[in-house]
Amino acid sequence: MYIDSHCHINFPELAARMPAILGKMEENKVTHALCVSCDLPTFPDILQIAEQYPHIYASVGVHPDYEDTPEPTVDDLIRLANSPRIVAIGETGLDYYRLEGDLEWQRERFRTHIRASRATGKPLIIHTRAASEDTIRIMREEGAGTDAGGAAGVMHCFTESLEVARAAMEMGFYISFSGIVTFKSARDLQAVAREVPLEYMLIETDSPYLAPVPFRGKMNEPGLVRHVAEYIATLKNVPLEQVAQQTTENFFRLFKIAH
Ligand SMILES: [Zn+2]
Ligand SMILES: [Zn+2]
């Protein structure tokens, strides 16, 4: 069995095809998925999906790329996370690739999420792009890691260096690989994935984006996460079953889900 640790099945292009999405998951033995929040206005849809489907969990948070959107307070996040169906805070983090100018608001928003994670004990889902130095620095300053009494979390859709992966793992964070690792051009990332121990690894689709090879360029969906697992098994030269089992166990452990 496989788990998609990060998807956006509430986005209209996927939500409109929910029966087919669930069918494809079943067909590929993808038993669970985590539907990740990007802003507060769409959070009710996400909560509703997680309440309707027992094998779909959800998070609450505001994405660093969402500029013109209601800003969450720590109390907002704590209040909205108060459901057994909400297993994480995020996605949050820093993205200096998509946006330019003074991004102090992004760093403040990131700190807000880390504080909500510490207060609720729910792990963080961190998005970092072209901003790894500030991301790691703020994680340390705010005590995001288990070593600092935080709830740790996952570096999602990881595309950074092994050094950054190690800094995150030292704080108790998991590293999640998406379909990007299957791309021919992703040599550096493949080298990182070879070094990240399975004990610290999650897999994800980040659907509807980033479909893995051989579906690159098509619309992605949780059922396709199996292809990420297959690629990692080949890359690390371990049985597929081992990748499936370890990433599944990691998911349940990190998000404190009884199974
Ligand atoms: Zn992201
Ligand atoms: Zn995402």
PDB file of C-alpha atoms and ligand atoms in Angstrom:
ATOM      1  CA  MET A   1       0.000   0.000   0.000  1.00  0.00           C
ATOM      2  CA  TYR A   2       0.984   3.606  -0.672  1.00  0.00           C
ATOM      3  CA  ILE A   3       0.056   6.954   0.858  1.00  0.00           C
ATOM      4  CA  ASP A   4      -0.023  10.295  -0.926  1.00  0.00           C
ATOM      5  CA  SER A   5       1.263  12.598   1.816  1.00  0.00           C
ATOM      6  CA  HIS A   6       0.437  15.830  -0.070  1.00  0.00           C
ATOM      7  CA  CYS A   7      -2.308  16.544  -2.593  1.00  0.00           C
ATOM      8  CA  HIS A   8      -4.811  19.273  -3.425  1.00  0.00           C
ATOM      9  CA  ILE A   9      -7.866  17.237  -4.378  1.00  0.00           C
ATOM     10  CA  ASN A  10     -10.095  20.118  -3.309  1.00  0.00           C
ATOM     11  CA  PHE A  11      -8.926  22.092  -6.386  1.00  0.00           C
ATOM     12  CA  PRO A  12     -11.877  22.240  -8.820  1.00  0.00           C
ATOM     13  CA  GLU A  13     -10.197  20.208 -11.581  1.00  0.00           C
ATOM     14  CA  LEU A  14      -9.808  17.264  -9.183  1.00  0.00           C
ATOM     15  CA  ALA A  15     -12.843  17.785  -6.912  1.00  0.00           C
ATOM     16  CA  ALA A  16     -15.117  17.572  -9.967  1.00  0.00           C
ATOM     17  CA  ARG A  17     -13.839  14.044 -10.644  1.00  0.00           C
ATOM     18  CA  MET A  18     -13.842  12.706  -7.075  1.00  0.00           C
ATOM     19  CA  PRO A  19     -15.328   9.232  -7.799  1.00  0.00           C
ATOM     20  CA  ALA A  20     -12.716   8.639 -10.528  1.00  0.00           C
ATOM     21  CA  ILE A  21      -9.915   9.955  -8.278  1.00  0.00           C
ATOM     22  CA  LEU A  22     -10.915   7.570  -5.475  1.00  0.00           C
ATOM     23  CA  GLY A  23     -11.233   4.690  -7.942  1.00  0.00           C
ATOM     24  CA  LYS A  24      -7.744   5.303  -9.286  1.00  0.00           C
ATOM     25  CA  MET A  25      -6.362   5.352  -5.731  1.00  0.00           C
ATOM     26  CA  GLU A  26      -7.955   1.987  -5.032  1.00  0.00           C
ATOM     27  CA  GLU A  27      -6.728   0.515  -8.309  1.00  0.00           C
ATOM     28  CA  ASN A  28      -3.139   1.546  -7.417  1.00  0.00           C
ATOM     29  CA  LYS A  29      -3.365   0.496  -3.743  1.00  0.00           C
ATOM     30  CA  VAL A  30      -3.063   4.104  -2.568  1.00  0.00           C
ATOM     31  CA  THR A  31      -4.914   3.679   0.706  1.00  0.00           C
ATOM     32  CA  HIS A  32      -4.725   7.186   2.199  1.00  0.00           C
ATOM     33  CA  ALA A  33      -4.064  10.777   1.175  1.00  0.00           C
ATOM     34  CA  LEU A  34      -3.524  14.097   2.900  1.00  0.00           C
ATOM     35  CA  CYS A  35      -5.411  17.015   1.368  1.00  0.00           C
ATOM     36  CA  VAL A  36      -3.341  20.126   2.083  1.00  0.00           C
ATOM     37  CA  SER A  37      -4.785  23.589   2.733  1.00  0.00           C
ATOM     38  CA  CYS A  38      -3.561  26.661   0.798  1.00  0.00           C
ATOM     39  CA  ASP A  39      -5.836  29.409   2.126  1.00  0.00           C
ATOM     40  CA  LEU A  40      -8.575  30.037   4.670  1.00  0.00           C
ATOM     41  CA  PRO A  41     -11.512  30.690   2.269  1.00  0.00           C
ATOM     42  CA  THR A  42     -11.249  27.156   0.811  1.00  0.00           C
ATOM     43  CA  PHE A  43     -10.544  25.470   4.153  1.00  0.00           C
ATOM     44  CA  PRO A  44     -14.224  24.498   4.717  1.00  0.00           C
ATOM     45  CA  ASP A  45     -14.148  22.452   1.464  1.00  0.00           C
ATOM     46  CA  ILE A  46     -11.025  20.642   2.666  1.00  0.00           C
ATOM     47  CA  LEU A  47     -12.506  19.869   6.066  1.00  0.00           C
ATOM     48  CA  GLN A  48     -15.652  18.603   4.373  1.00  0.00           C
ATOM     49  CA  ILE A  49     -13.648  16.204   2.162  1.00  0.00           C
ATOM     50  CA  ALA A  50     -11.774  14.877   5.210  1.00  0.00           C
ATOM     51  CA  GLU A  51     -15.020  14.436   7.134  1.00  0.00           C
ATOM     52  CA  GLN A  52     -16.701  12.654   4.243  1.00  0.00           C
ATOM     53  CA  TYR A  53     -13.887  10.194   3.427  1.00  0.00           C
ATOM     54  CA  PRO A  54     -12.278   8.323   6.331  1.00  0.00           C
ATOM     55  CA  HIS A  55      -9.055   7.668   4.381  1.00  0.00           C
ATOM     56  CA  ILE A  56      -8.502  11.303   3.423  1.00  0.00           C
ATOM     57  CA  TYR A  57      -6.932  13.552   6.077  1.00  0.00           C
ATOM     58  CA  ALA A  58      -6.501  17.310   5.932  1.00  0.00           C
ATOM     59  CA  SER A  59      -4.354  20.207   7.137  1.00  0.00           C
ATOM     60  CA  VAL A  60      -4.959  23.893   7.825  1.00  0.00           C
ATOM     61  CA  GLY A  61      -2.669  26.675   6.639  1.00  0.00           C
ATOM     62  CA  VAL A  62      -1.988  29.469   4.171  1.00  0.00           C
ATOM     63  CA  HIS A  63       0.490  28.890   1.339  1.00  0.00           C
ATOM     64  CA  PRO A  64       3.463  31.301   1.047  1.00  0.00           C
ATOM     65  CA  ASP A  65       2.575  32.048  -2.614  1.00  0.00           C
ATOM     66  CA  TYR A  66      -0.923  33.311  -1.749  1.00  0.00           C
ATOM     67  CA  GLU A  67      -0.410  37.045  -1.489  1.00  0.00           C
ATOM     68  CA  ASP A  68      -3.904  38.556  -1.520  1.00  0.00           C
ATOM     69  CA  THR A  69      -5.635  36.316   0.955  1.00  0.00           C
ATOM     70  CA  PRO A  70      -6.815  36.658   4.570  1.00  0.00           C
ATOM     71  CA  GLU A  71      -3.806  36.486   6.893  1.00  0.00           C
ATOM     72  CA  PRO A  72      -4.170  33.827   9.621  1.00  0.00           C
ATOM     73  CA  THR A  73      -3.394  34.499  13.266  1.00  0.00           C
ATOM     74  CA  VAL A  74      -1.960  31.832  15.544  1.00  0.00           C
ATOM     75  CA  ASP A  75      -5.376  31.622  17.237  1.00  0.00           C
ATOM     76  CA  ASP A  76      -7.185  31.167  13.894  1.00  0.00           C
ATOM     77  CA  LEU A  77      -4.963  28.206  13.040  1.00  0.00           C
ATOM     78  CA  ILE A  78      -5.311  26.657  16.503  1.00  0.00           C
ATOM     79  CA  ARG A  79      -9.101  26.969  16.349  1.00  0.00           C
ATOM     80  CA  LEU A  80      -9.392  25.555  12.809  1.00  0.00           C
ATOM     81  CA  ALA A  81      -6.998  22.696  13.596  1.00  0.00           C
ATOM     82  CA  ASN A  82      -9.250  21.555  16.416  1.00  0.00           C
ATOM     83  CA  SER A  83     -10.598  18.444  14.673  1.00  0.00           C
ATOM     84  CA  PRO A  84      -9.281  14.886  14.622  1.00  0.00           C
ATOM     85  CA  ARG A  85      -9.471  15.090  10.806  1.00  0.00           C
ATOM     86  CA  ILE A  86      -6.902  17.926  10.737  1.00  0.00           C
ATOM     87  CA  VAL A  87      -3.545  16.233  11.237  1.00  0.00           C
ATOM     88  CA  ALA A  88      -1.104  19.016  10.274  1.00  0.00           C
ATOM     89  CA  ILE A  89      -0.432  22.753  10.019  1.00  0.00           C
ATOM     90  CA  GLY A  90       0.394  24.042   6.516  1.00  0.00           C
ATOM     91  CA  GLU A  91       1.310  24.266   3.899  1.00  0.00           C
ATOM     92  CA  THR A  92       3.554  27.041   5.035  1.00  0.00           C
ATOM     93  CA  GLY A  93       7.126  28.109   4.419  1.00  0.00           C
ATOM     94  CA  LEU A  94       9.010  30.460   2.120  1.00  0.00           C
ATOM     95  CA  ASP A  95       9.031  30.835  -1.647  1.00  0.00           C
ATOM     96  CA  TYR A  96      11.440  33.414  -3.072  1.00  0.00           C
ATOM     97  CA  TYR A  97      11.117  31.923  -6.550  1.00  0.00           C
ATOM     98  CA  ARG A  98       7.511  32.787  -7.308  1.00  0.00           C
ATOM     99  CA  LEU A  99       7.325  36.187  -5.601  1.00  0.00           C
ATOM    100  CA  GLU A 100       9.693  39.151  -5.458  1.00  0.00           C
ATOM    101  CA  GLY A 101      10.116  42.296  -3.394  1.00  0.00           C
ATOM    102  CA  ASP A 102       9.889  42.642   0.356  1.00  0.00           C
ATOM    103  CA  LEU A 103       8.738  39.232   1.563  1.00  0.00           C
ATOM    104  CA  GLU A 104       8.829  39.965   5.283  1.00  0.00           C
ATOM    105  CA  TRP A 105       5.082  39.143   5.354  1.00  0.00           C
ATOM    106  CA  GLN A 106       5.950  35.632   4.136  1.00  0.00           C
ATOM    107  CA  ARG A 107       8.434  35.127   6.957  1.00  0.00           C
ATOM    108  CA  GLU A 108       5.915  36.452   9.498  1.00  0.00           C
ATOM    109  CA  ARG A 109       3.239  34.101   8.148  1.00  0.00           C
ATOM    110  CA  PHE A 110       5.705  31.204   8.408  1.00  0.00           C
ATOM    111  CA  ARG A 111       6.429  32.069  12.061  1.00  0.00           C
ATOM    112  CA  THR A 112       2.685  32.159  12.773  1.00  0.00           C
ATOM    113  CA  HIS A 113       2.318  28.605  11.468  1.00  0.00           C
ATOM    114  CA  ILE A 114       5.281  27.305  13.477  1.00  0.00           C
ATOM    115  CA  ARG A 115       3.761  28.805  16.641  1.00  0.00           C
ATOM    116  CA  ALA A 116       0.409  27.163  15.879  1.00  0.00           C
ATOM    117  CA  SER A 117       2.175  23.838  15.314  1.00  0.00           C
ATOM    118  CA  ARG A 118       3.928  24.091  18.672  1.00  0.00           C
ATOM    119  CA  ALA A 119       0.669  25.048  20.416  1.00  0.00           C
ATOM    120  CA  THR A 120      -1.381  22.208  18.886  1.00  0.00           C
ATOM    121  CA  GLY A 121       1.330  19.543  18.693  1.00  0.00           C
ATOM    122  CA  LYS A 122       0.362  19.027  15.035  1.00  0.00           C
ATOM    123  CA  PRO A 123       3.294  18.697  12.614  1.00  0.00           C
ATOM    124  CA  LEU A 124       4.204  21.281   9.969  1.00  0.00           C
ATOM    125  CA  ILE A 125       4.014  20.876   6.202  1.00  0.00           C
ATOM    126  CA  ILE A 126       6.810  23.091   4.892  1.00  0.00           C
ATOM    127  CA  HIS A 127       7.143  24.402   1.352  1.00  0.00           C
ATOM    128  CA  THR A 128      10.548  25.911   0.567  1.00  0.00           C
ATOM    129  CA  ARG A 129      11.748  27.168  -2.786  1.00  0.00           C
ATOM    130  CA  ALA A 130      14.854  29.306  -3.433  1.00  0.00           C
ATOM    131  CA  ALA A 131      14.755  30.194   0.269  1.00  0.00           C
ATOM    132  CA  SER A 132      16.332  27.273   2.106  1.00  0.00           C
ATOM    133  CA  GLU A 133      18.692  29.365   4.242  1.00  0.00           C
ATOM    134  CA  ASP A 134      15.927  31.543   5.690  1.00  0.00           C
ATOM    135  CA  THR A 135      13.625  28.523   5.990  1.00  0.00           C
ATOM    136  CA  ILE A 136      16.074  26.566   8.140  1.00  0.00           C
ATOM    137  CA  ARG A 137      17.006  29.685  10.142  1.00  0.00           C
ATOM    138  CA  ILE A 138      13.368  30.497  10.997  1.00  0.00           C
ATOM    139  CA  MET A 139      12.627  26.836  11.806  1.00  0.00           C
ATOM    140  CA  ARG A 140      15.487  26.965  14.323  1.00  0.00           C
ATOM    141  CA  GLU A 141      14.542  30.375  15.731  1.00  0.00           C
ATOM    142  CA  GLU A 142      10.931  29.331  16.287  1.00  0.00           C
ATOM    143  CA  GLY A 143      11.754  25.854  17.625  1.00  0.00           C
ATOM    144  CA  ALA A 144      10.076  23.901  14.842  1.00  0.00           C
ATOM    145  CA  GLY A 145      11.976  20.679  15.522  1.00  0.00           C
ATOM    146  CA  THR A 146      11.267  17.884  17.979  1.00  0.00           C
ATOM    147  CA  ASP A 147      14.661  18.624  19.542  1.00  0.00           C
ATOM    148  CA  ALA A 148      13.315  22.085  20.452  1.00  0.00           C
ATOM    149  CA  GLY A 149      10.020  20.804  21.823  1.00  0.00           C
ATOM    150  CA  GLY A 150       8.094  21.384  18.589  1.00  0.00           C
ATOM    151  CA  ALA A 151       6.078  18.834  16.632  1.00  0.00           C
ATOM    152  CA  ALA A 152       8.463  18.748  13.606  1.00  0.00           C
ATOM    153  CA  GLY A 153       6.874  17.837  10.283  1.00  0.00           C
ATOM    154  CA  VAL A 154       7.783  17.354   6.637  1.00  0.00           C
ATOM    155  CA  MET A 155       9.748  19.245   3.987  1.00  0.00           C
ATOM    156  CA  HIS A 156       7.279  18.698   1.167  1.00  0.00           C
ATOM    157  CA  CYS A 157       8.033  18.419  -2.568  1.00  0.00           C
ATOM    158  CA  PHE A 158      11.710  18.516  -1.672  1.00  0.00           C
ATOM    159  CA  THR A 159      14.044  19.981  -4.327  1.00  0.00           C
ATOM    160  CA  GLU A 160      16.892  21.323  -2.187  1.00  0.00           C
ATOM    161  CA  SER A 161      20.417  20.033  -1.464  1.00  0.00           C
ATOM    162  CA  LEU A 162      21.444  17.117   0.735  1.00  0.00           C
ATOM    163  CA  GLU A 163      22.794  19.668   3.202  1.00  0.00           C
ATOM    164  CA  VAL A 164      19.341  21.213   3.618  1.00  0.00           C
ATOM    165  CA  ALA A 165      17.769  17.751   3.918  1.00  0.00           C
ATOM    166  CA  ARG A 166      20.235  16.868   6.673  1.00  0.00           C
ATOM    167  CA  ALA A 167      19.572  20.111   8.571  1.00  0.00           C
ATOM    168  CA  ALA A 168      15.830  19.346   8.471  1.00  0.00           C
ATOM    169  CA  MET A 169      16.255  15.685   9.441  1.00  0.00           C
ATOM    170  CA  GLU A 170      18.391  16.753  12.400  1.00  0.00           C
ATOM    171  CA  MET A 171      15.379  18.733  13.623  1.00  0.00           C
ATOM    172  CA  GLY A 172      13.202  15.617  13.270  1.00  0.00           C
ATOM    173  CA  PHE A 173      11.690  16.504   9.901  1.00  0.00           C
ATOM    174  CA  TYR A 174      10.806  14.026   7.180  1.00  0.00           C
ATOM    175  CA  ILE A 175      11.717  14.628   3.527  1.00  0.00           C
ATOM    176  CA  SER A 176       8.956  14.138   0.972  1.00  0.00           C
ATOM    177  CA  PHE A 177       9.651  13.440  -2.702  1.00  0.00           C
ATOM    178  CA  SER A 178       7.180  14.194  -5.475  1.00  0.00           C
ATOM    179  CA  GLY A 179       7.060  13.267  -9.169  1.00  0.00           C
ATOM    180  CA  ILE A 180       9.902  15.745  -9.765  1.00  0.00           C
ATOM    181  CA  VAL A 181      12.368  13.043  -8.652  1.00  0.00           C
ATOM    182  CA  THR A 182      11.309  10.939 -11.665  1.00  0.00           C
ATOM    183  CA  PHE A 183      12.141  13.690 -14.190  1.00  0.00           C
ATOM    184  CA  LYS A 184      15.165  13.082 -16.414  1.00  0.00           C
ATOM    185  CA  SER A 185      16.505  16.555 -15.624  1.00  0.00           C
ATOM    186  CA  ALA A 186      16.416  15.985 -11.840  1.00  0.00           C
ATOM    187  CA  ARG A 187      19.876  14.421 -11.493  1.00  0.00           C
ATOM    188  CA  ASP A 188      20.845  16.438  -8.410  1.00  0.00           C
ATOM    189  CA  LEU A 189      17.594  15.625  -6.650  1.00  0.00           C
ATOM    190  CA  GLN A 190      17.969  11.932  -7.486  1.00  0.00           C
ATOM    191  CA  ALA A 191      21.388  11.991  -5.819  1.00  0.00           C
ATOM    192  CA  VAL A 192      19.773  13.534  -2.722  1.00  0.00           C
ATOM    193  CA  ALA A 193      16.999  10.907  -2.671  1.00  0.00           C
ATOM    194  CA  ARG A 194      19.622   8.155  -2.826  1.00  0.00           C
ATOM    195  CA  GLU A 195      21.167   9.510   0.397  1.00  0.00           C
ATOM    196  CA  VAL A 196      18.009  10.274   2.397  1.00  0.00           C
ATOM    197  CA  PRO A 197      17.300   7.194   4.552  1.00  0.00           C
ATOM    198  CA  LEU A 198      13.923   5.520   3.948  1.00  0.00           C
ATOM    199  CA  GLU A 199      13.224   6.027   7.672  1.00  0.00           C
ATOM    200  CA  TYR A 200      12.969   9.784   6.964  1.00  0.00           C
ATOM    201  CA  MET A 201      11.124   9.619   3.658  1.00  0.00           C
ATOM    202  CA  LEU A 202       7.580  10.354   2.559  1.00  0.00           C
ATOM    203  CA  ILE A 203       6.138  10.307  -0.963  1.00  0.00           C
ATOM    204  CA  GLU A 204       3.579  12.646  -2.481  1.00  0.00           C
ATOM    205  CA  THR A 205       1.980  13.839  -5.704  1.00  0.00           C
ATOM    206  CA  ASP A 206       1.330  17.551  -4.955  1.00  0.00           C
ATOM    207  CA  SER A 207      -1.497  16.918  -7.444  1.00  0.00           C
ATOM    208  CA  PRO A 208      -2.931  18.368  -9.616  1.00  0.00           C
ATOM    209  CA  TYR A 209       0.642  19.480 -10.443  1.00  0.00           C
ATOM    210  CA  LEU A 210       3.861  17.589 -11.200  1.00  0.00           C
ATOM    211  CA  ALA A 211       2.665  14.250 -12.569  1.00  0.00           C
ATOM    212  CA  PRO A 212       5.479  11.668 -12.420  1.00  0.00           C
ATOM    213  CA  VAL A 213       7.014   9.983 -15.444  1.00  0.00           C
ATOM    214  CA  PRO A 214       5.363   8.405 -17.520  1.00  0.00           C
ATOM    215  CA  PHE A 215       2.494  10.873 -17.021  1.00  0.00           C
ATOM    216  CA  ARG A 216       4.591  14.051 -17.054  1.00  0.00           C
ATOM    217  CA  GLY A 217       2.613  17.072 -18.304  1.00  0.00           C
ATOM    218  CA  LYS A 218      -0.755  15.427 -17.627  1.00  0.00           C
ATOM    219  CA  MET A 219      -3.025  16.194 -14.695  1.00  0.00           C
ATOM    220  CA  ASN A 220      -1.693  14.529 -11.569  1.00  0.00           C
ATOM    221  CA  GLU A 221      -3.778  12.702  -8.947  1.00  0.00           C
ATOM    222  CA  PRO A 222      -3.116  10.726  -5.729  1.00  0.00           C
ATOM    223  CA  GLY A 223      -3.302   7.322  -7.478  1.00  0.00           C
ATOM    224  CA  LEU A 224      -0.100   8.174  -9.343  1.00  0.00           C
ATOM    225  CA  VAL A 225       2.032   8.344  -6.189  1.00  0.00           C
ATOM    226  CA  ARG A 226       2.857   4.677  -6.767  1.00  0.00           C
ATOM    227  CA  HIS A 227       5.150   5.770  -9.612  1.00  0.00           C
ATOM    228  CA  VAL A 228       7.181   7.919  -7.218  1.00  0.00           C
ATOM    229  CA  ALA A 229       7.623   4.879  -4.943  1.00  0.00           C
ATOM    230  CA  GLU A 230       8.642   2.715  -7.898  1.00  0.00           C
ATOM    231  CA  TYR A 231      11.231   5.226  -9.009  1.00  0.00           C
ATOM    232  CA  ILE A 232      12.718   5.528  -5.516  1.00  0.00           C
ATOM    233  CA  ALA A 233      12.922   1.743  -5.153  1.00  0.00           C
ATOM    234  CA  THR A 234      14.912   1.546  -8.397  1.00  0.00           C
ATOM    235  CA  LEU A 235      17.068   4.520  -7.415  1.00  0.00           C
ATOM    236  CA  LYS A 236      17.936   3.052  -4.004  1.00  0.00           C
ATOM    237  CA  ASN A 237      18.048  -0.508  -5.311  1.00  0.00           C
ATOM    238  CA  VAL A 238      15.641  -1.810  -2.653  1.00  0.00           C
ATOM    239  CA  PRO A 239      12.419  -3.820  -3.049  1.00  0.00           C
ATOM    240  CA  LEU A 240       9.344  -1.721  -3.910  1.00  0.00           C
ATOM    241  CA  GLU A 241       7.558  -3.350  -0.979  1.00  0.00           C
ATOM    242  CA  GLN A 242      10.115  -1.870   1.403  1.00  0.00           C
ATOM    243  CA  VAL A 243       9.601   1.674   0.068  1.00  0.00           C
ATOM    244  CA  ALA A 244       5.829   1.236   0.264  1.00  0.00           C
ATOM    245  CA  GLN A 245       5.876  -0.122   3.803  1.00  0.00           C
ATOM    246  CA  GLN A 246       8.404   2.315   5.255  1.00  0.00           C
ATOM    247  CA  THR A 247       6.858   5.469   3.756  1.00  0.00           C
ATOM    248  CA  THR A 248       3.429   4.305   4.946  1.00  0.00           C
ATOM    249  CA  GLU A 249       4.678   3.725   8.502  1.00  0.00           C
ATOM    250  CA  ASN A 250       6.427   7.105   8.454  1.00  0.00           C
ATOM    251  CA  PHE A 251       3.190   8.821   7.456  1.00  0.00           C
ATOM    252  CA  PHE A 252       1.204   7.280  10.301  1.00  0.00           C
ATOM    253  CA  ARG A 253       3.953   8.008  12.827  1.00  0.00           C
ATOM    254  CA  LEU A 254       4.494  11.642  11.807  1.00  0.00           C
ATOM    255  CA  PHE A 255       0.810  12.558  11.659  1.00  0.00           C
ATOM    256  CA  LYS A 256      -0.001  10.477  14.777  1.00  0.00           C
ATOM    257  CA  ILE A 257      -2.677   8.423  13.034  1.00  0.00           C
ATOM    258  CA  ALA A 258      -3.751   5.178  14.714  1.00  0.00           C
ATOM    259  CA  HIS A 259      -4.185   2.363  12.185  1.00  0.00           C
TER     260      HIS A 259
HETATM  261 ZN    ZN B   1       4.089  23.394  -1.896  1.00  0.00          ZN
HETATM  262 ZN    ZN B   2       1.065  21.752  -2.184  1.00  0.00          ZN
END
